[in-house]
Coordinates of C-alpha atoms and ligand atoms in Angstrom, one line a residue:
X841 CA -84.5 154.5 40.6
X842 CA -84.6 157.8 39.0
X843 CA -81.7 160.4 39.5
X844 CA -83.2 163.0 42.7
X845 CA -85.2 165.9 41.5
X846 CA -82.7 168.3 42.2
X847 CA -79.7 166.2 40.4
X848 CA -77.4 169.2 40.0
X849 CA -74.6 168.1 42.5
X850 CA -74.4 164.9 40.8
X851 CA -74.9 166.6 37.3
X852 CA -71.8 168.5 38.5
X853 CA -69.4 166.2 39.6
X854 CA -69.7 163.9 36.1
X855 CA -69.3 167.5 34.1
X856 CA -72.4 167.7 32.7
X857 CA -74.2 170.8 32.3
X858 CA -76.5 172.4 35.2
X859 CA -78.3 175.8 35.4
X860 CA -76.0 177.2 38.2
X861 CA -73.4 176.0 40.7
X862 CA -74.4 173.1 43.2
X863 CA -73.6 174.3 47.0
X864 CA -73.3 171.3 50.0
X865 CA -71.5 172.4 52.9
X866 CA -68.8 170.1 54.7
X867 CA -70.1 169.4 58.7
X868 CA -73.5 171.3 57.2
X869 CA -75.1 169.4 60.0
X870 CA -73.0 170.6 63.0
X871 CA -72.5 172.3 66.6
X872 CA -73.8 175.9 64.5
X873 CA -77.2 175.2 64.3
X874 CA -79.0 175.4 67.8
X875 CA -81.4 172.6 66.5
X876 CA -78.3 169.6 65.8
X877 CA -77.3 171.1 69.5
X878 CA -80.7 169.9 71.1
X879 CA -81.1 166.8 69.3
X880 CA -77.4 166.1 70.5
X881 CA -78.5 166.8 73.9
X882 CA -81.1 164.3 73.5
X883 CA -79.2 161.8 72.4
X884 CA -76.5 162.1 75.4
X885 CA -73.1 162.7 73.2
X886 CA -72.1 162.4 69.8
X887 CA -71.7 158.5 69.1
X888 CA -75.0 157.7 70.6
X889 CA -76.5 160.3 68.0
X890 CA -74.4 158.8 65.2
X891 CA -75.5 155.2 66.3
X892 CA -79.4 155.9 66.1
X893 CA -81.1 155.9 62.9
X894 CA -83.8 158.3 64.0
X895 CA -81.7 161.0 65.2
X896 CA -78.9 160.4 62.7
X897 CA -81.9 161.4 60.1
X898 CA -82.7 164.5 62.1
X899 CA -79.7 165.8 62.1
X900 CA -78.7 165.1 58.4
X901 CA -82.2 167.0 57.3
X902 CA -81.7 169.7 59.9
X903 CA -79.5 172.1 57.3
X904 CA -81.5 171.2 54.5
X905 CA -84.4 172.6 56.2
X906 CA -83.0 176.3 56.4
X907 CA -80.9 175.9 53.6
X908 CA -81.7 175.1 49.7
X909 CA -78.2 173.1 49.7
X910 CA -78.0 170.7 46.7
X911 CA -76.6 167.5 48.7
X912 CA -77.3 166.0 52.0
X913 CA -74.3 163.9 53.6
X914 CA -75.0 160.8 55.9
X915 CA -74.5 161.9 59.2
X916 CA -71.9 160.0 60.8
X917 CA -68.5 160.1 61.3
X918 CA -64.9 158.7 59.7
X919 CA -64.1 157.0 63.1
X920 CA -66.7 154.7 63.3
X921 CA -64.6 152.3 61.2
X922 CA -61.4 152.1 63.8
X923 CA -63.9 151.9 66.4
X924 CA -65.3 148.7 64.6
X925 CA -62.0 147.7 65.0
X926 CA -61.9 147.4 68.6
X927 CA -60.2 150.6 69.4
X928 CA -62.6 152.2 71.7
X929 CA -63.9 155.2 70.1
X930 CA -64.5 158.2 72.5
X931 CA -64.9 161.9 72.6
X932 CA -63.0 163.9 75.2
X933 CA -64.9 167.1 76.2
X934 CA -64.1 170.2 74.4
X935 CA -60.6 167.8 73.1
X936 CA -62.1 165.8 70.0
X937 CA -61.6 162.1 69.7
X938 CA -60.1 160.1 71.1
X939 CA -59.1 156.1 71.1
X940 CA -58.5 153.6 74.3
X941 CA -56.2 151.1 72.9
X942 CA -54.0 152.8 69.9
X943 CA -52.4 150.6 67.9
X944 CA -49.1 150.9 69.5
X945 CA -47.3 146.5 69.6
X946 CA -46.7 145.4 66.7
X947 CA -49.1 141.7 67.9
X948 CA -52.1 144.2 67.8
X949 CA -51.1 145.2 64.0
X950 CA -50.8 141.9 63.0
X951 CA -54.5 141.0 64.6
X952 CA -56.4 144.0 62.7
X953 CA -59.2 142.1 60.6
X954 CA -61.1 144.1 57.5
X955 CA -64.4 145.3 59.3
X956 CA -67.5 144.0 57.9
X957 CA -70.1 146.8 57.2
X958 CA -72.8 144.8 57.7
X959 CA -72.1 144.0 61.3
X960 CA -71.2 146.4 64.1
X961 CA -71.4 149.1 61.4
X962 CA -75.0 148.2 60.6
X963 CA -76.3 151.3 62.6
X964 CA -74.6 153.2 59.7
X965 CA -76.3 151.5 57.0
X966 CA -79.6 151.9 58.4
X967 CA -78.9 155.6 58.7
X968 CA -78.4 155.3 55.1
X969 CA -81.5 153.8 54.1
X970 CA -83.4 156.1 56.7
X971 CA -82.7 158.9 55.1
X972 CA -82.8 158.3 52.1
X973 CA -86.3 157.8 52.6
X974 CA -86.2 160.6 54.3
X975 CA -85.0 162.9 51.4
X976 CA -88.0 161.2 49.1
X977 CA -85.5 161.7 46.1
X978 CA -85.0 165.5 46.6
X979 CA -81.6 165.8 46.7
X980 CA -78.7 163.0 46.7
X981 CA -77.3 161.3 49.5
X982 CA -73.3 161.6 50.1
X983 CA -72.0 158.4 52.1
X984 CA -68.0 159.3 53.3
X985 CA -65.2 157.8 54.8
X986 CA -61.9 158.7 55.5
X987 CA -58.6 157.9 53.7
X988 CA -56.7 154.6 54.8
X989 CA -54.0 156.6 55.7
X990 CA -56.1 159.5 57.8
X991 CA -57.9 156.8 59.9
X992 CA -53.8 154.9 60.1
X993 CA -53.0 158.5 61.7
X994 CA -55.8 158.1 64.6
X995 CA -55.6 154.8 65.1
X996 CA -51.6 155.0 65.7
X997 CA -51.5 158.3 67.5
X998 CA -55.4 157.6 69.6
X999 CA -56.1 161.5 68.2
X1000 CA -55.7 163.5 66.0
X1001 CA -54.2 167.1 65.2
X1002 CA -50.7 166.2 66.5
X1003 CA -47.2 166.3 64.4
X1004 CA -47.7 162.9 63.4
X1005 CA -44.4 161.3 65.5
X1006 CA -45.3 158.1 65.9
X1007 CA -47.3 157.5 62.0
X1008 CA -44.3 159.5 60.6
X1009 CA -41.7 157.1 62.7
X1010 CA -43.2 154.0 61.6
X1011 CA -43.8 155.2 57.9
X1012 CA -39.8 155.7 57.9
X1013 CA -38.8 153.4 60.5
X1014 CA -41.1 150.0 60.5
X1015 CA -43.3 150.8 56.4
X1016 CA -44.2 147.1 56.8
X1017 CA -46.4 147.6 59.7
X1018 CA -48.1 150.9 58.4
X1019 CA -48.3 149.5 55.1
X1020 CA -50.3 146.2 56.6
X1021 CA -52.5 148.9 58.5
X1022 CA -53.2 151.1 55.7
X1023 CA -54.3 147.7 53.5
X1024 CA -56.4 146.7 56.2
X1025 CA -58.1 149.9 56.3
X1026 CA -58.4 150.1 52.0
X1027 CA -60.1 146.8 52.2
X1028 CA -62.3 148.1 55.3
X1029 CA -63.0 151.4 53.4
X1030 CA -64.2 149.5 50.0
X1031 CA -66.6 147.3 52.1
X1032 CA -67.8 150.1 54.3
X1033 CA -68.7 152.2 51.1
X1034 CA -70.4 149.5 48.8
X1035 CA -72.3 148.7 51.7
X1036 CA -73.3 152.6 52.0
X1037 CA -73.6 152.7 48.2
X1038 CA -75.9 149.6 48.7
X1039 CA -78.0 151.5 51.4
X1040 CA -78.6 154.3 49.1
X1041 CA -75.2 156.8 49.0
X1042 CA -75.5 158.1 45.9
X1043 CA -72.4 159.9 45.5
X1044 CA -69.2 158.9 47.7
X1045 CA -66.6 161.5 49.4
X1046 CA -63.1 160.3 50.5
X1047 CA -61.8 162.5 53.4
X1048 CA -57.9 162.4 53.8
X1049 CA -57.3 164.9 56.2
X1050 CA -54.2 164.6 57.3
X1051 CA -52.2 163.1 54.2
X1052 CA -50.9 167.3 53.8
X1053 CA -48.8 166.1 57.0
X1054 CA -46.5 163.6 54.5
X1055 CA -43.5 164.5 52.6
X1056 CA -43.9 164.7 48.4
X1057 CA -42.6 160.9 48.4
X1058 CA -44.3 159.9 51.7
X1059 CA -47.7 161.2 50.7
X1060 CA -47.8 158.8 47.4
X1061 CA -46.6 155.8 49.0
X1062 CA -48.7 155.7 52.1
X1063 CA -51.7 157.9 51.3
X1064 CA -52.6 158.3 47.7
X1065 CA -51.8 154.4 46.8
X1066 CA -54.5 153.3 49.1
X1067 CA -56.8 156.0 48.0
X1068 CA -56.7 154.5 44.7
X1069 CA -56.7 151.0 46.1
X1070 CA -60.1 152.2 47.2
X1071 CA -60.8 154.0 44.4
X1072 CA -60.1 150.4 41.8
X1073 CA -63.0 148.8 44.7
X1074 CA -65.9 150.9 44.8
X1075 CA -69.3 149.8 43.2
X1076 CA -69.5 153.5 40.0
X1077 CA -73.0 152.1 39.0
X1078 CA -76.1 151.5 41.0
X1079 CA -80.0 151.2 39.4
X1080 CA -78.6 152.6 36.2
X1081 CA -77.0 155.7 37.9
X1082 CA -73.6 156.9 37.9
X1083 CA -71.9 156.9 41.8
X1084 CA -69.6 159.7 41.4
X1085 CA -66.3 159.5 43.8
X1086 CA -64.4 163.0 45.6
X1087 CA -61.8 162.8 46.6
X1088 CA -59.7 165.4 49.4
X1089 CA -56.7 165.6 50.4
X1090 CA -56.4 168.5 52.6
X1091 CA -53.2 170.1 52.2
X1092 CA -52.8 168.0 48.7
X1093 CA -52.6 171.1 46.3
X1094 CA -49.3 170.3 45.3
X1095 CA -50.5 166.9 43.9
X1096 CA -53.9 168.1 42.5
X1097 CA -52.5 166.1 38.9
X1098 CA -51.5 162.8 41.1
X1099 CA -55.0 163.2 43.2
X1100 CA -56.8 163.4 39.6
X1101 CA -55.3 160.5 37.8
X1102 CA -56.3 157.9 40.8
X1103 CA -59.7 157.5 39.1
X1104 CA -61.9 159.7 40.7
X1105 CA -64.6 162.0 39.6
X1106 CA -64.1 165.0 41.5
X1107 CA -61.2 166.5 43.5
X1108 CA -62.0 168.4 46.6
X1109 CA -60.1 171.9 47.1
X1110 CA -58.7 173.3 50.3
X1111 CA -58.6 176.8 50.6
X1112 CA -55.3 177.2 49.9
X1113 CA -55.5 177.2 46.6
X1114 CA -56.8 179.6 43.4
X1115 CA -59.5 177.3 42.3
X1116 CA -59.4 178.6 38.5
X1117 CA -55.9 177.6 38.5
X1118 CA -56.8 174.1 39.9
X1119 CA -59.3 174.0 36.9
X1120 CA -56.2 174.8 34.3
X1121 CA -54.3 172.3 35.7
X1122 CA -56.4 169.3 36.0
X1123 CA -60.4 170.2 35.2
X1124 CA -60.4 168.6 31.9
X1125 CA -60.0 165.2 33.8
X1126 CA -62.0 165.7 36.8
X1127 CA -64.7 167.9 38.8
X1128 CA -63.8 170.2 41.0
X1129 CA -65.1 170.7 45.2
X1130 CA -64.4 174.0 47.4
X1131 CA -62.7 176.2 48.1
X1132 CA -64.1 179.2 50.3
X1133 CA -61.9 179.4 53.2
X1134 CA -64.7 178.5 56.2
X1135 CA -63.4 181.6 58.3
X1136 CA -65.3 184.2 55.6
X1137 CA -68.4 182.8 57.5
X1138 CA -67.3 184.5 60.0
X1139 CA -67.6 187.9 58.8
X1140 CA -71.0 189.3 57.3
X1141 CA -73.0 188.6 54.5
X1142 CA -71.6 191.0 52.4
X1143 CA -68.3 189.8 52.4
X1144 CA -69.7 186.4 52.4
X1145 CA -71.6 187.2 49.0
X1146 CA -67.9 189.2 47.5
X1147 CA -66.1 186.3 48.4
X1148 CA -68.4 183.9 46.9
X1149 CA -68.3 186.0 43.7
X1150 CA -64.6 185.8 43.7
X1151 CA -64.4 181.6 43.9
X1152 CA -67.0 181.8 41.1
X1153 CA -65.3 184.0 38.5
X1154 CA -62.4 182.3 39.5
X1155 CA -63.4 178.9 38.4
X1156 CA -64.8 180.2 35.7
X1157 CA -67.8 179.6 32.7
X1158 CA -69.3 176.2 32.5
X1159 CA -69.8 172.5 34.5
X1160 CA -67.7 170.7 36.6
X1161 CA -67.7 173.1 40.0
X1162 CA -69.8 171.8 43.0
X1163 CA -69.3 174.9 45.3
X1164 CA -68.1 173.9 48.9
X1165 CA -66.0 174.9 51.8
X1166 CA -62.0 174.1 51.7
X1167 CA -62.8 172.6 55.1
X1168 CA -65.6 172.2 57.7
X1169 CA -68.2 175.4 58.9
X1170 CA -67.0 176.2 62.2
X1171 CA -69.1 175.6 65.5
X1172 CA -69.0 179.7 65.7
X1173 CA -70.3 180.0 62.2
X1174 CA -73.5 182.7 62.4
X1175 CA -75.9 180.9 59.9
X1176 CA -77.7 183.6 58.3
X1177 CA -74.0 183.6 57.0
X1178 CA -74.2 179.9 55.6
X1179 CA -77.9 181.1 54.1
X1180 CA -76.4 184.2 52.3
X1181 CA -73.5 181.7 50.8
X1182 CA -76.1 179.1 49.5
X1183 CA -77.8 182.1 48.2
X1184 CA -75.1 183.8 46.8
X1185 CA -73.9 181.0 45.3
X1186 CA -76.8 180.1 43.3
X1187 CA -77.9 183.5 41.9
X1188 CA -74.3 184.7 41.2
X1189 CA -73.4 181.4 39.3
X1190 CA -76.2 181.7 36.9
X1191 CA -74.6 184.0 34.6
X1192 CA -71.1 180.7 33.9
X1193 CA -73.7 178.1 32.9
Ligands
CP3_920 O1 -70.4 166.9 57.0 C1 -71.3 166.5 57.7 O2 -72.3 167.2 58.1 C2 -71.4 165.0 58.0 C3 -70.9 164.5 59.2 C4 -69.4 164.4 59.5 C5 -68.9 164.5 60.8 N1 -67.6 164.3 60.8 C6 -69.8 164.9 61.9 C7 -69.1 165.3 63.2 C8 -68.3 164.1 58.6 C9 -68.3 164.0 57.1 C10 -67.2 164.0 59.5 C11 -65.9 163.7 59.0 C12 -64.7 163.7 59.9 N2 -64.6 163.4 61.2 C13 -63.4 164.1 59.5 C14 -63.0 164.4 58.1 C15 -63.3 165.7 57.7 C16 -62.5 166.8 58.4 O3 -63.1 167.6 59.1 O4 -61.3 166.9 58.1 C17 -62.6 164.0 60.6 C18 -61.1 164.3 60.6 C19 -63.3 163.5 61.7 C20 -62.9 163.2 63.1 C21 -63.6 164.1 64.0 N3 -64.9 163.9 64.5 C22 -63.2 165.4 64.5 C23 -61.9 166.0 64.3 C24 -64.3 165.9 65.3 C25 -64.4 167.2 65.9 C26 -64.0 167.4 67.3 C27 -64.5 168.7 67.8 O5 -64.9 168.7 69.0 O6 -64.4 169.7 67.1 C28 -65.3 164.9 65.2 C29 -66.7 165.0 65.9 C30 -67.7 165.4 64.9 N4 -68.0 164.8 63.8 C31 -68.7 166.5 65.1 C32 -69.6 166.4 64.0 C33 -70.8 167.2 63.8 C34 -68.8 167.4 66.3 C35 -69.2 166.5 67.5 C36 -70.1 167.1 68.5 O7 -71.3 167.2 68.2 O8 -69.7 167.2 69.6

């Protein structure tokens, strides 16, 4: 297998040089295009899209279609591996997700198997293969999964988005049962992602969303162990091609120097932080993801393309930036916005390479 015909992204992430800045766009297959909206509607709700290989290929070449972005992700999401689980995956209306039976007795912790990829997660590894096809070697493939410990927070609280109580209470008050959680999910989250890697991922992002809850001490022990636990697991070489690893913590700023020395290729960026200072601090190690807050997509083009401008000078001349949001596009996002970003992004970076 050769590397994809447009190989920037990946050319990016392992620091080697590229004619301009590689764009993807986190959730670039989402509720703001009126296209992944019908198709949704087709397939009856979200999980029923995510578990068909037909539509889960739709969507994932739906932004690609408007866009010249220089990565496509699978099309899925990080809760399909609690749901393997037996925790009864479902989305509220208008509320996000939800679970039926959180892991709340401490006989339900000590039943929680590794999931095997292969089984009730094959619908994901077909997606995989599907598209792949479908890209025909265009661009590369990102397969994802979240953190052990952001799936731990779902899976204990049955949502997400809240203060953490009950993660946080048993992180200080019972470690041994979130510590036998978050190994059962490393050990889930290696399979899962050699079996995407085996489908045709090419490149493989790590989505911790929620370790920026934890304290400075908290956030080591119970998030970025397991990420490297992960990390130590994954398959880094398939047909002769590198697999480059991201990983982001949002929130994780403050530990950009931990994050980097886990063994990854790349560390993602939230928003909160000045990307050139980022680089400074730990680019000579690793690549770097982000950072444009999403909410400039809410504005115009103009001050879309300024802002833009601004995360580009910041990070400064040569390789090693892939050009992202510091979080997901919002469902309100206009997209002529997203097309003058991608646009932006690739004339105005010219002149660093
Ligand atoms: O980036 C992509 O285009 C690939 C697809 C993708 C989705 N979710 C599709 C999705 C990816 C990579 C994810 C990851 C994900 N899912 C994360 C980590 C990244 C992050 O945003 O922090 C998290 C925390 C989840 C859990 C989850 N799934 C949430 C919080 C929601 C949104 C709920 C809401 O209504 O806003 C989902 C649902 C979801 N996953 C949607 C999409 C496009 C929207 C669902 C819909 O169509 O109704």
């Amino acid at each position: 297998m050769s590397r994809p015909k447009n190989d920037t992204f990946l050319r990016a992430l392992l620091r080697e040089p590229t004619p301009y800045t590689p764009i993807w766009i986190m959730r670039q297959a989402g509720r703001y295009l009126a296209e992944y909206n019908a198709t949704r509607a087709r397939a009856g709700d979200f999980m029923s899209l995510c578990r068909n290989a037909d539509l889960a290929t739709e969507v994932t070449m739906q932004p690609l279609a408007r866009f010249p972005l220089d990565a496509a992700i699978l099309f899925s999401d990080i809760l399909t591996v609690p749901d393997a689980m037996g925790l009864g995956l479902y989305f509220a209306e208008g509320e996000g997700p939800r679970f039926e039976r959180p892991l709340r007795d401490e006989w339900a912790i000590n039943d929680l198997t590794p999931i095997d990829p292969w089984g009730n997660l094959r619908y994901v590894m077909d997606a995989v293969s599907q598209i792949r096809k479908a890209l025909a070697n265009e661009v590369p493939l990102i397969g994802f999964s979240g953190s052990p410990f952001t799936l731990a927070c779902y899976m204990i609280e049955g949502q997400g988005g809240t203060d953490f109580e009950r993660v946080k209470g048993m992180a200080y008050g019972r470690p041994d049962l979130l510590h036998k959680i978050l190994d059962v999910n490393a050990r889930s989250v290696v399979a899962y992602l050699n079996a995407q890697v085996e489908s045709g991922a090419q490149a493989l992002m790590l989505f911790d969303t929620w370790g920026g809850a934890l304290s400075n001490a908290a956030y080591q022990e119970f998030s970025l162990a397991y990420m490297q636990q992960v990390v130590a697991g994954l398959t880094r070489e398939r047909d002769g091609q590198k697999v480059p690893v991201i990983v982001f913590t949002k929130g994780g700023g403050l530990w950009l120097e931990k994050i980097a020395a886990i063994g990854c290729d790349a560390v993602g960026l939230d928003w909160t932080v000045d990307i050139g200072e980022a680089r400074a601090r730990v680019g000579k190690r690793v690549a770097l993801q982000g950072n444009l807050d999403p909410t400039i997509l809410l504005t115009t083009p103009e001050i879309v393309r300024r802002e833009a401008g601004k995360v580009l000078a910041s990070y400064g001349a040569g390789t090693g930036h892939v050009f992202n949001l510091g979080h997901g596009v919002s469902r309100v996002t206009p997209p002529e916005n997203v097309a003058a970003l991608v646009e932006a992004v690739h004339e105005q970076s010219r002149i660093y390479h």
